[in-house]
């Protein structure tokens, strides 16, 4: 009895491509055809074969034979599907899929492709879908041939080093890779499939300080597989154009390279840099124009008015949101920009879905968004803070990612002030004086003012003046705790019970300490102006 089948099909409407083009876009290291296979078939969808339930199949489907193994089972299933018009099927392959599955490569006209062993069916489905939908545009990376030279070059370097190669930009996105990726470990396979380093491996690389080593070194850097949790070691080299860091080239190796091959990798990186600059010049005009527009917008003045119109944001109310890192990593380091760059791209999508009209780009290591509003409605900045918090929750950003929301400006020329607001909010968040990872300038403007005063007072040496310095010196020299006592008393507005509880001491002990502090006669605690000055000075000390 013949087995009926059910197919879950994911159609790409009104789009078919040649099978040869599909293999090129997905990558022949991921999806392989046996020698002599017919690659002229036109395909337009990907489908998953499931035994047991009857359904109709289309002749343009690439059918994934999940759970079908062995030449005999593949042959019988291919023959069965051919009756429904299916021309292309995919099976799980091995190191040499052509040798394993060659005997059924053209069974009754059905071309049998082999997927790289270790590739999940879900990943493969996604890769084929993206390739089908993106063919003819630049989205699939190699469809227009503009970066074909990089793939060719990656294969040449791979042959030179006898190791699989990936070329990554400064945000750890894979822009080219060589063949032989099937010889690698799960980390490399996932990197090639997703076209970027997966987050779990990226965190390991960042936490181990590997990006910093690559960035600082002019020579290839060897990384042990044990430190990354991978089967193979890695050798990586920075790709630079002059002093500008463009990305890195990675080789998966079993042990370190010889001196000659290490030198060859370093020399190859220089040639890759030339091609990357050419590609960037040709491929990034849209992103560059957006960055230029945003720079004009957040600068304010007359340039902002013109930029609002060019960006299609109208001429009404708008505000600025800033996205940064709490840790204050150097802005030109790849480990700082890799994480932030992906978040800024995701934030642009998030804001576009909520507001519709926004411009988002990176300027000097900070992600800025200018959001156009229909009117200067009350609470728009608070709404933006809520939307920003929702974004952090959705992307599961850790505590290091922070967002500051500026005030709403009714005129584009005032957007420079909103940008400064957002920057001030980020500054306050970095001090950890307030809870959370998102703040509006309206809610932290007093802290921002004090922070500004704190910096100016430190620059002028004012922090060394006043009675608090004398109290702190007395505490250091005599092991007293008068400064914490004063701060607790002022924070509790003179309530001895609350103040003593905050320091976990008996009220009588607190009264004794306060009395000894008064006996120093450094200030008059009964004077309201004196108490106010002391509270401000204490807050400024904490911010320095």
PDB file of C-alpha atoms in Angstrom, residues 320-322 381 384-385 388-389 392 402-406 421-422 424-426 428-429 434-444:
ATOM      1  CA  UNK A 320      14.535  62.829  20.534  1.00  0.00           C
ATOM      2  CA  UNK A 321      15.197  59.456  22.172  1.00  0.00           C
ATOM      3  CA  UNK A 322      18.782  58.360  22.882  1.00  0.00           C
ATOM      4  CA  UNK A 381       7.445  61.773  26.587  1.00  0.00           C
ATOM      5  CA  UNK A 384       7.765  57.219  24.696  1.00  0.00           C
ATOM      6  CA  UNK A 385       9.380  55.988  27.911  1.00  0.00           C
ATOM      7  CA  UNK A 388      11.094  52.233  25.124  1.00  0.00           C
ATOM      8  CA  UNK A 389      10.713  50.002  28.179  1.00  0.00           C
ATOM      9  CA  UNK A 392      13.952  46.538  26.096  1.00  0.00           C
ATOM     10  CA  UNK A 402      19.664  52.474  28.658  1.00  0.00           C
ATOM     11  CA  UNK A 403      17.334  54.944  26.935  1.00  0.00           C
ATOM     12  CA  UNK A 404      16.802  58.646  27.601  1.00  0.00           C
ATOM     13  CA  UNK A 405      13.758  60.545  26.348  1.00  0.00           C
ATOM     14  CA  UNK A 406      13.955  64.265  25.612  1.00  0.00           C
ATOM     15  CA  UNK A 421      17.685  66.390  27.216  1.00  0.00           C
ATOM     16  CA  UNK A 422      18.032  62.780  26.066  1.00  0.00           C
ATOM     17  CA  UNK A 424      21.323  64.272  30.125  1.00  0.00           C
ATOM     18  CA  UNK A 425      18.862  61.470  30.900  1.00  0.00           C
ATOM     19  CA  UNK A 426      21.460  58.897  29.793  1.00  0.00           C
ATOM     20  CA  UNK A 428      21.749  60.318  35.051  1.00  0.00           C
ATOM     21  CA  UNK A 429      20.978  56.665  34.290  1.00  0.00           C
ATOM     22  CA  UNK A 434      17.579  56.228  39.863  1.00  0.00           C
ATOM     23  CA  UNK A 435      16.102  52.803  39.212  1.00  0.00           C
ATOM     24  CA  UNK A 436      15.425  51.334  35.819  1.00  0.00           C
ATOM     25  CA  UNK A 437      16.955  51.592  32.349  1.00  0.00           C
ATOM     26  CA  UNK A 438      14.652  54.237  30.852  1.00  0.00           C
ATOM     27  CA  UNK A 439      14.196  57.842  31.970  1.00  0.00           C
ATOM     28  CA  UNK A 440      12.523  60.977  30.657  1.00  0.00           C
ATOM     29  CA  UNK A 441      14.409  64.222  31.085  1.00  0.00           C
ATOM     30  CA  UNK A 442      11.304  65.655  32.733  1.00  0.00           C
ATOM     31  CA  UNK A 443      11.570  63.080  35.522  1.00  0.00           C
ATOM     32  CA  UNK A 444      15.317  63.476  36.156  1.00  0.00           C
TER      33      UNK A 444
END
